[in-house]
XYZ file of C-alpha atoms in Angstrom:
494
model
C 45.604 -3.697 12.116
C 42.774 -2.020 10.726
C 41.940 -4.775 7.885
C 42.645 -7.764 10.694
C 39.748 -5.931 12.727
C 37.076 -5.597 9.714
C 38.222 -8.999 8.887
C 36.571 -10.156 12.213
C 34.145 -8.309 12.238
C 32.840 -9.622 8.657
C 33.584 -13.402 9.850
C 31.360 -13.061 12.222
C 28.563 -11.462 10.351
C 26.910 -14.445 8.916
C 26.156 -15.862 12.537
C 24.225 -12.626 13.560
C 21.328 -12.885 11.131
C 19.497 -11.011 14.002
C 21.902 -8.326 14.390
C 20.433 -5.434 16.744
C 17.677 -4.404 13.746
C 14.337 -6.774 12.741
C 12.371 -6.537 9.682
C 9.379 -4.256 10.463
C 7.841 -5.532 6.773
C 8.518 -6.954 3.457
C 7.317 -6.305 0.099
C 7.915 -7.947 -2.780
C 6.430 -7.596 -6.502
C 5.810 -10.695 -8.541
C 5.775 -10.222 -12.187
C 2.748 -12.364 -13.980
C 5.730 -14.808 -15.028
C 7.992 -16.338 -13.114
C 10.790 -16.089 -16.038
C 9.835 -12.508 -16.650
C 11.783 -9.475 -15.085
C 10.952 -6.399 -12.738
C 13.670 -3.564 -12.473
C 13.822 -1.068 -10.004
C 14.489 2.569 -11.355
C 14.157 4.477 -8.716
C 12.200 4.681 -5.097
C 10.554 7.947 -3.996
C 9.683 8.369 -0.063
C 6.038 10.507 0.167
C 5.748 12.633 2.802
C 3.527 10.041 4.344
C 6.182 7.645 4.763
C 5.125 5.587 1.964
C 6.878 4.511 -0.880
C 6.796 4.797 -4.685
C 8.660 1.956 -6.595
C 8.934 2.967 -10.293
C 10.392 0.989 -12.908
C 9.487 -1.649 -15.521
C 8.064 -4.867 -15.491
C 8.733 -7.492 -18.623
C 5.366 -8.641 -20.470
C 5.005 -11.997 -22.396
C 4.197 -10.018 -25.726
C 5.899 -6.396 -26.056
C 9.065 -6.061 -23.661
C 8.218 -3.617 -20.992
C 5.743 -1.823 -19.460
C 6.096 1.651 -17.017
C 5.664 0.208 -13.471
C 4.590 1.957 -10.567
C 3.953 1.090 -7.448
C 2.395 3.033 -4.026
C 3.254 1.383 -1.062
C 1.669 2.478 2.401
C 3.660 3.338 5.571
C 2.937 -0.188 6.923
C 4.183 -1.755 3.941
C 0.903 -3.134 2.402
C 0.568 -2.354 -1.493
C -2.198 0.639 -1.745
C -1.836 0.502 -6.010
C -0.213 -0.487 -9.093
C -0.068 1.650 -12.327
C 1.179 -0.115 -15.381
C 1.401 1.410 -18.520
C 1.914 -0.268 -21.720
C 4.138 2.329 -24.451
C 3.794 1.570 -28.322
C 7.288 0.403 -28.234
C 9.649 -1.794 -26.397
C 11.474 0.079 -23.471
C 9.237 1.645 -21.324
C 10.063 2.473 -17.871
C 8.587 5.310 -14.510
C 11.748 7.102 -13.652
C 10.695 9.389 -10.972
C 7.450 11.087 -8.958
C 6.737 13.708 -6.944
C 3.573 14.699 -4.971
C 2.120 18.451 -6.226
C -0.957 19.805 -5.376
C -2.662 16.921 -3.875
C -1.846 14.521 -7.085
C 1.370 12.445 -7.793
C 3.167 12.848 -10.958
C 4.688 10.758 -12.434
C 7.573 11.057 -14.934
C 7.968 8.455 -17.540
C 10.022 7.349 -20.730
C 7.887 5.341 -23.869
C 9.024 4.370 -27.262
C 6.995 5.264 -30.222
C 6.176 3.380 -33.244
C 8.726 4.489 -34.992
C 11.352 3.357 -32.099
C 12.042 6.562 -30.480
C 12.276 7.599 -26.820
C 9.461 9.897 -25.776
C 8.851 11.658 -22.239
C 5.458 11.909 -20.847
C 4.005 13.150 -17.328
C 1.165 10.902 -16.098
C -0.730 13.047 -13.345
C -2.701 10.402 -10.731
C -4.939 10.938 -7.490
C -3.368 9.746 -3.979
C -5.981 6.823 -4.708
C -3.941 6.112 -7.847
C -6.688 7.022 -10.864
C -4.948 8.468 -13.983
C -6.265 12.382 -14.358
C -4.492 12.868 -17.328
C -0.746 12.341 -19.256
C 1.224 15.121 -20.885
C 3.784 14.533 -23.909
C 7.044 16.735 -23.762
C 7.695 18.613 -26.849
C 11.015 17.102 -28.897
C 12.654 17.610 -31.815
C 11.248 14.556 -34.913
C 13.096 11.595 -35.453
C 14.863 12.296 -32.246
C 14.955 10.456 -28.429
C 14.447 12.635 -25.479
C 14.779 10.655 -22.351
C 13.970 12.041 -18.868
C 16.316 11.960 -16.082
C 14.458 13.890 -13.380
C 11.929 16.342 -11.719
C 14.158 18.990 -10.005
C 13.037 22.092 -8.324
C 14.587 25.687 -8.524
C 12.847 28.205 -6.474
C 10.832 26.442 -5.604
C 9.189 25.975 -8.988
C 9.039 22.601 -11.077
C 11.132 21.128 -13.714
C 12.263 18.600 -15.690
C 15.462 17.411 -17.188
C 16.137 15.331 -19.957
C 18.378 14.432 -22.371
C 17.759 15.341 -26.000
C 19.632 13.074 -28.327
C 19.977 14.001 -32.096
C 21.936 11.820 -34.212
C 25.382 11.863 -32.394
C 24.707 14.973 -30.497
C 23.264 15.104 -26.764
C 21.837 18.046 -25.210
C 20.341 18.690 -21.893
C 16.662 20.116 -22.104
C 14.783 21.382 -19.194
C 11.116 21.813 -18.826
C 9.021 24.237 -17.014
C 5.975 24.178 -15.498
C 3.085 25.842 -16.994
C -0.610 25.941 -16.385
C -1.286 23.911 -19.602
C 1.646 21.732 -19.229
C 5.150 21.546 -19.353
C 7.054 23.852 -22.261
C 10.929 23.704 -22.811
C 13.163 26.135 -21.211
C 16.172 26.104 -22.883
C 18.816 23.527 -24.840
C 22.493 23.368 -23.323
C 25.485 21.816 -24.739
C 25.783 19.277 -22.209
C 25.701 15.307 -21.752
C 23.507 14.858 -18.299
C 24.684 11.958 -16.416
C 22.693 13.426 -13.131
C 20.328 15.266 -11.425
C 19.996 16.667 -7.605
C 16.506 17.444 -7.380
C 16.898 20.150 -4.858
C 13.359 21.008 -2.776
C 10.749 22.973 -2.652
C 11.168 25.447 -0.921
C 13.363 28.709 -2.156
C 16.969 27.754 -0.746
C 17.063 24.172 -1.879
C 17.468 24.624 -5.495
C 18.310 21.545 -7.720
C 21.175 20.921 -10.260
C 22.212 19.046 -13.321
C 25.615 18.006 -14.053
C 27.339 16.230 -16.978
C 30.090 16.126 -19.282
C 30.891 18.107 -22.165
C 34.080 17.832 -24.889
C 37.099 19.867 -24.662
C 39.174 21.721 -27.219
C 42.194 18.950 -26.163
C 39.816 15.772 -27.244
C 39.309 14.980 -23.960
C 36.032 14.998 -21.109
C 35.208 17.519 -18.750
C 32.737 17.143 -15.839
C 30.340 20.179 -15.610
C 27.541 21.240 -13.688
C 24.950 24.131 -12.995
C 21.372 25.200 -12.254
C 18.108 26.522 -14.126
C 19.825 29.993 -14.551
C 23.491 29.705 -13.240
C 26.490 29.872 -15.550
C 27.654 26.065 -15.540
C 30.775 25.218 -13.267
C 33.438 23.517 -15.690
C 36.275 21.227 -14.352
C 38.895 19.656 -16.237
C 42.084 18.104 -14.780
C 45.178 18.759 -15.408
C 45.919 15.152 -17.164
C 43.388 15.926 -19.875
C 41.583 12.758 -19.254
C 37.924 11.935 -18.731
C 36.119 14.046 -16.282
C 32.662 12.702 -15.386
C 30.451 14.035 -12.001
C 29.259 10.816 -10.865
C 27.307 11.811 -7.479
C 26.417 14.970 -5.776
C 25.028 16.391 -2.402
C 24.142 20.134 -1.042
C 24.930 21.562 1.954
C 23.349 24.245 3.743
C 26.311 27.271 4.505
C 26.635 29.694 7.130
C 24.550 32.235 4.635
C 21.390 29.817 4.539
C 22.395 29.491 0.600
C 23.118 26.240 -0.121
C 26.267 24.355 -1.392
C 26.603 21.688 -3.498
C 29.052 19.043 -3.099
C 30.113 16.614 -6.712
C 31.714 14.108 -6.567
C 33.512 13.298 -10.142
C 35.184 10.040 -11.916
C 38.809 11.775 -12.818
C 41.002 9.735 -15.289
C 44.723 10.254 -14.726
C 48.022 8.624 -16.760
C 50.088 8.141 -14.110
C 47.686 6.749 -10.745
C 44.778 5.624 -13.204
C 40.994 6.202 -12.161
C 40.866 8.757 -9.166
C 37.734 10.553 -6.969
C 37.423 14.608 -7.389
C 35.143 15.649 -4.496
C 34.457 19.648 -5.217
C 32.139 22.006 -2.645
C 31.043 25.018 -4.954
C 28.649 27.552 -4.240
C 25.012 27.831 -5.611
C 26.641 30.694 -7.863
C 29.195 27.931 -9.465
C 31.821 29.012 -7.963
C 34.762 26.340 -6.531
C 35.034 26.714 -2.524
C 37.730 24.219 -2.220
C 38.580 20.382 -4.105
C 40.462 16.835 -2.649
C 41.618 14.580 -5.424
C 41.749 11.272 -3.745
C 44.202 9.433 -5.958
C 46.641 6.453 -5.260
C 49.084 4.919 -7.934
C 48.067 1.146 -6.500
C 44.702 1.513 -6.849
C 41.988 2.558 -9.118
C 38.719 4.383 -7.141
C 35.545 4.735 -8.250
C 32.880 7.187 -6.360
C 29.501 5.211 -5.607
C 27.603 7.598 -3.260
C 27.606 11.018 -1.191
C 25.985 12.330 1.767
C 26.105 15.314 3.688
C 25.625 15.862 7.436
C 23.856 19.231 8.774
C 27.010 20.860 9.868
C 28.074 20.320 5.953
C 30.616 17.245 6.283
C 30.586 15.242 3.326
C 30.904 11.202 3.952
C 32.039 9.534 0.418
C 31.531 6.511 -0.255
C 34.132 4.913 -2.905
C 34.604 1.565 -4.507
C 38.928 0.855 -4.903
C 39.956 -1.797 -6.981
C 43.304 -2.986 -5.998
C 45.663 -4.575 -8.920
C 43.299 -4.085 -11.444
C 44.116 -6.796 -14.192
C 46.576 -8.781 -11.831
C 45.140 -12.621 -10.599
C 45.172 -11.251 -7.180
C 42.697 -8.518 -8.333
C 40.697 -7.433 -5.327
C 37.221 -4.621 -4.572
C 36.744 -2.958 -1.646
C 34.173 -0.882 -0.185
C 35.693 2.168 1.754
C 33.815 5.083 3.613
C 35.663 8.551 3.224
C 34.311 11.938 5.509
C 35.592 15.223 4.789
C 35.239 18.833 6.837
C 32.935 21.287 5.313
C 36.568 23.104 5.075
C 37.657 20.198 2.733
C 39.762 18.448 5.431
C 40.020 14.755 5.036
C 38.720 13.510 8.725
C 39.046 9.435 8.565
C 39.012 6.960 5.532
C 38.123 3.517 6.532
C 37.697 0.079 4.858
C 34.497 -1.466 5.233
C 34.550 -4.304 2.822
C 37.695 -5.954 1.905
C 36.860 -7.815 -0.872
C 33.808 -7.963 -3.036
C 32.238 -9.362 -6.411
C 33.249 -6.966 -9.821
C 28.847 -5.784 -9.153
C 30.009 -4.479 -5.910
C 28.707 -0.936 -5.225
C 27.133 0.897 -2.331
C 24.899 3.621 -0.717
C 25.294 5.945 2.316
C 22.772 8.039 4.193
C 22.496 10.265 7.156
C 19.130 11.328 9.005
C 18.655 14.406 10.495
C 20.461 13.628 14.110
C 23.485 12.719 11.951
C 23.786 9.001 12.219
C 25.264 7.227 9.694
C 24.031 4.361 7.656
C 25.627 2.067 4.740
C 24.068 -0.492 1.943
C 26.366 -2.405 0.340
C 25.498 -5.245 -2.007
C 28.122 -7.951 -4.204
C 30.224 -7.890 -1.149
C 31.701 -11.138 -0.066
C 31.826 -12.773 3.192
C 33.535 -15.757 4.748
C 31.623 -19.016 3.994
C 28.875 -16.527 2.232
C 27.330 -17.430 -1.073
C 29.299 -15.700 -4.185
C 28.018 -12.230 -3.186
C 25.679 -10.832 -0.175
C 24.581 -7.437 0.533
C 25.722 -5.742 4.188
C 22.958 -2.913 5.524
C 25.255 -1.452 8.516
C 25.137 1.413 10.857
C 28.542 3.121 11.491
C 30.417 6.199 13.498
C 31.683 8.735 12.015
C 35.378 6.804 11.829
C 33.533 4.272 9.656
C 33.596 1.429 12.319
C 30.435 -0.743 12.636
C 28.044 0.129 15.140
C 25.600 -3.131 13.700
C 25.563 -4.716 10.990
C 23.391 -7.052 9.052
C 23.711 -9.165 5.845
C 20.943 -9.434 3.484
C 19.820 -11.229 0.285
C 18.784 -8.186 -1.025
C 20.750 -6.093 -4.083
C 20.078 -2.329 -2.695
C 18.995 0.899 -4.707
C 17.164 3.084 -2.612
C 17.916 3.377 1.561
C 15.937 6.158 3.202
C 17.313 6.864 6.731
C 14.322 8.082 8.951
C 13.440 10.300 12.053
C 12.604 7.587 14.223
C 16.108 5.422 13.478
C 14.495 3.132 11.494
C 15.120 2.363 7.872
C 13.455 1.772 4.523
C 15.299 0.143 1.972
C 14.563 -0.964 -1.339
C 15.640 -3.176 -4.656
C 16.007 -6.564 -6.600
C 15.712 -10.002 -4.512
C 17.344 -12.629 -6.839
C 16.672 -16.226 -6.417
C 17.205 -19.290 -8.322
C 14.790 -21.268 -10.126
C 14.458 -25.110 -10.825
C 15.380 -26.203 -14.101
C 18.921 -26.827 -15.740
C 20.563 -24.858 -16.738
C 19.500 -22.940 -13.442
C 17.173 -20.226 -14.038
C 17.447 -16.904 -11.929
C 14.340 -15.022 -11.094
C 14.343 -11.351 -10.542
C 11.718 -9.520 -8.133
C 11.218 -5.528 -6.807
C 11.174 -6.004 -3.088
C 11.207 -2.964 -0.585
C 11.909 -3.265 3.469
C 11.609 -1.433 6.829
C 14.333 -2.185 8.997
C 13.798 -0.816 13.123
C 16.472 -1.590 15.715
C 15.209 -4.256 18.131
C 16.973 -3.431 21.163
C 19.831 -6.074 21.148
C 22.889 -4.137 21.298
C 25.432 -6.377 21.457
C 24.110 -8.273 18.569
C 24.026 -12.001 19.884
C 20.794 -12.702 19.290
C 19.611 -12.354 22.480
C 17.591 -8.504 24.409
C 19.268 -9.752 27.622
C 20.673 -7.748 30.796
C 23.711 -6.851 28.797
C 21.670 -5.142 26.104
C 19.956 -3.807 29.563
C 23.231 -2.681 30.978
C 23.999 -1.474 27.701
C 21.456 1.257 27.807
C 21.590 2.650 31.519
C 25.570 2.778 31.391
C 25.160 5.334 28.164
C 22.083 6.835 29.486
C 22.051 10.945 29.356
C 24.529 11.342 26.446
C 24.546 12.770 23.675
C 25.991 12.361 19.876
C 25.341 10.528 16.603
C 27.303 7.577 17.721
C 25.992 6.077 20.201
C 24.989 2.220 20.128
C 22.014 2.892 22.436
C 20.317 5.184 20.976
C 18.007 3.648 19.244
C 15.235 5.829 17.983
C 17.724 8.308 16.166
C 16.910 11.373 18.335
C 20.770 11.776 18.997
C 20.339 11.528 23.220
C 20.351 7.900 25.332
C 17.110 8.646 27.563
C 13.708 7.054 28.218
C 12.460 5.955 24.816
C 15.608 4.278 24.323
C 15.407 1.816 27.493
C 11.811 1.461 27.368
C 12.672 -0.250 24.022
C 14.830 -2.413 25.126
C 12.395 -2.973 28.593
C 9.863 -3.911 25.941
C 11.754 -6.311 23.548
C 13.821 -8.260 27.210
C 13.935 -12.060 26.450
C 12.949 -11.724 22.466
C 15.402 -14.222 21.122
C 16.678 -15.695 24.683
């Protein structure tokens, strides 16, 4: 019953271009070329509502240069930083704003064809103050993963490759720089960057080889012993995603997420809440013998609920091979509340994002997912409840990596736009484009702010809770703001 409902709902999707949210703004970069690539790394949100884009950018003569991009609350391009490496494969792979400069962390090839790390340290305005090399062992790669905080004090993580061995090295702040901290006998795959203040500290988690030849997934923080897990298959073990949550003791919890290989139901999810002390508080092995599952994203609400968000692929290897998309919430006690499909089929690029803002609404990005009488793969940006079912939805031409779910109910998205080119064989053209999406008062999604969007509003006004249709500015409550909205927007689209 469940998949005949989604099923309608997703037939119908393609006729609500409108559906209940607008575009606010639209950026997109355009490389120098049109056959020349941009790639999106990773988007920071600056605590004026801005937007960094960093990545790469292709260049007619040496490969790639670092790209980074500042992007103003309203959407209009501020600056753009692009820095040209001695090498090949250069790339911005995160930022953060300290002490009234950005920093930005990058990775650059040498001459001699190695990965280095360097910090490039630039004014709101965007003028380079000055760039700092991390130390590294010769004839070696070090590539950096992420700033992280712990503390509230600054670091880095990288990984330190030597030959066939990978290590993770961390970096502290100093006033002259950034020295290294220690060497750990771990493969990083990821890094939660934790925040600045004392309570929200960050943590690193990996893989590392086991006596039995096979993976474990492990994890830990600047100066924790490292949590170790390692089924009991004696398969491959690898943390994938990872959240914190805020306990009863104002010390926060982290929530992993990890890829578990078993021989007899194939690929299955681990989601494990430890304590900041690395400690396991409970685990939920989501397996099934028909499927193989894949976790794509986490997010946790403020009373410490986890929603998981996990890619299944049905009959792997069979012609009636299918992907779906499917939204999983657990207790903070490790209870699974609701697991619900929310694409039934989708493209073998198919993967996914979830958010939640601070009122606890829930919001989804899911690109290579396809549609009835859509082209071979769309993206969906959806709000849902906390059963998974679609409270609006919207598909888009746009392959997500970054979603930011904000205060005011709005969103800001961002990622690769891919269009095709003229020309046979037909080219494909790759662009960084970022987007604010705001609700625009049509509730029912028909197009249309009409008295049933009207009637909408007044029948739910005075409650309360995260999913509710009508609220519309994200505060949680169906009140004055909310119908003044939709008072505002009456007739747009009639």
């Amino acid at each position: 019953m469940r998949a005949t409902i989604v099923s309608g709902l997703l037939a119908s999707l393609l006729t609500l271009a409108s559906a209940q949210v607008r575009e606010v703004w639209r950026y997109v970069y355009t490389p120098p070329q049109d056959d020349l690539a941009a790639q999106l790394e990773r988007a920071v949100r600056l605590s004026d509502g801005g937007l960094m884009l960093l990545g790469w950018v292709e260049t007619p003569l040496n490969g790639r240069d670092a790209l980074a991009i500042r992007l103003l609350p309203c959407g209009a391009e501020a600056w753009v930083y692009q820095v040209d490496g001695a090498g090949f494969d250069d790339a911005f792979v995160d930022a953060v704003e300290s002490a009234d400069e950005l920093r930005l962390l990058g990775q650059f090839t040498d001459a001699d064809g190695y990965l280095a790390a360097q910090v490039h340290r630039l004014t709101p305005a965007g003028q380079p103050v000055g760039v700092f090399t991390l130390s590294r062992t010769p004839n070696s790669h070090l590539r950096p993963l992420r700033f992280l905080y712990f503390e509230g004090e600054l670091y880095i993580a990288a990984e330190a490759t030597n030959g066939n061995t990978s290590q993770l090295a961390l970096y502290e702040t100093q006033w002259s720089g950034y020295s290294l901290l220690l060497l750990a006998n771990l493969r990083p795959w990821g890094v939660l960057p934790g925040g600045v203040d004392y309570i929200q500290r960050g943590i690193v988690y990996g893989t590392v080889a086991s006596a039995a030849n096979s993976v474990d997934a492990i994890f830990r923080a600047v100066d924790s012993f490292p949590y170790r897990y390692s089924s009991a298959s004696r398969g491959v073990d690898v943390p994938i995603v990872a959240g914190v949550a805020l306990n009863s003791s104002d010390i926060d919890d982290y929530y992993v997420g990890i890829q578990s290989e078993d021989s007899r139901t194939g690929e299955d999810v681990v989601l494990i809440r430890h304590s900041s002390w690395a400690s396991a508080v409970w685990g939920y092995r989501y397996t099934n013998q028909w499927h193989d599952d894949y976790a794509e994203d986490l997010a946790v609400d403020a009373q410490g609920n986890a929603d998981l968000l996990v890619k299944s692929v049905l009959w792997r290897g069979e012609p009636y091979e299918r992907r779906t998309m499917r939204l999983m919430r657990f207790s903070e006690n490790g209870r699974l509340l609701s697991d619900a499909e929310l694409v039934e089929d989708g493209r073998p690029f198919l993967s996914g994002l979830v958010r939640i803002n601070d009122t606890g609404q829930r919001y989804v990005a899911v690109s290579g997912a396809v549609l009835p009488d859509a082209p071979q793969g769309v993206s969906l940006l959806a709000r849902v409840d906390a059963s998974g079912r679609f409270l609006w939805q919207l598909p888009s031409d746009i392959e997500y990596d970054a979603l930011f779910a904000e205060p005011d109910g709005s969103l800001l998205t961002a990622g690769l736009l891919v269009f095709e080119g003229q020309g046979f064989p037909t080219p494909y053209y790759r662009r960084l484009v970022a987007v604010r999406y705001a609700p625009n008062g049509d509730l029912d999604g028909n197009g249309c702010v009409d008295d049933a969007d009207l009637l909408g509003v007044l029948f739910a006004f005075g409650r309360q809770g995260a999913d509710l249709a009508a609220d519309l500015n994200g505060d949680a409550i169906v009140d004055d703001a909310d119908l003044l909205q939709v008072l505002f927007a009456f007739g747009e689209g009639c």
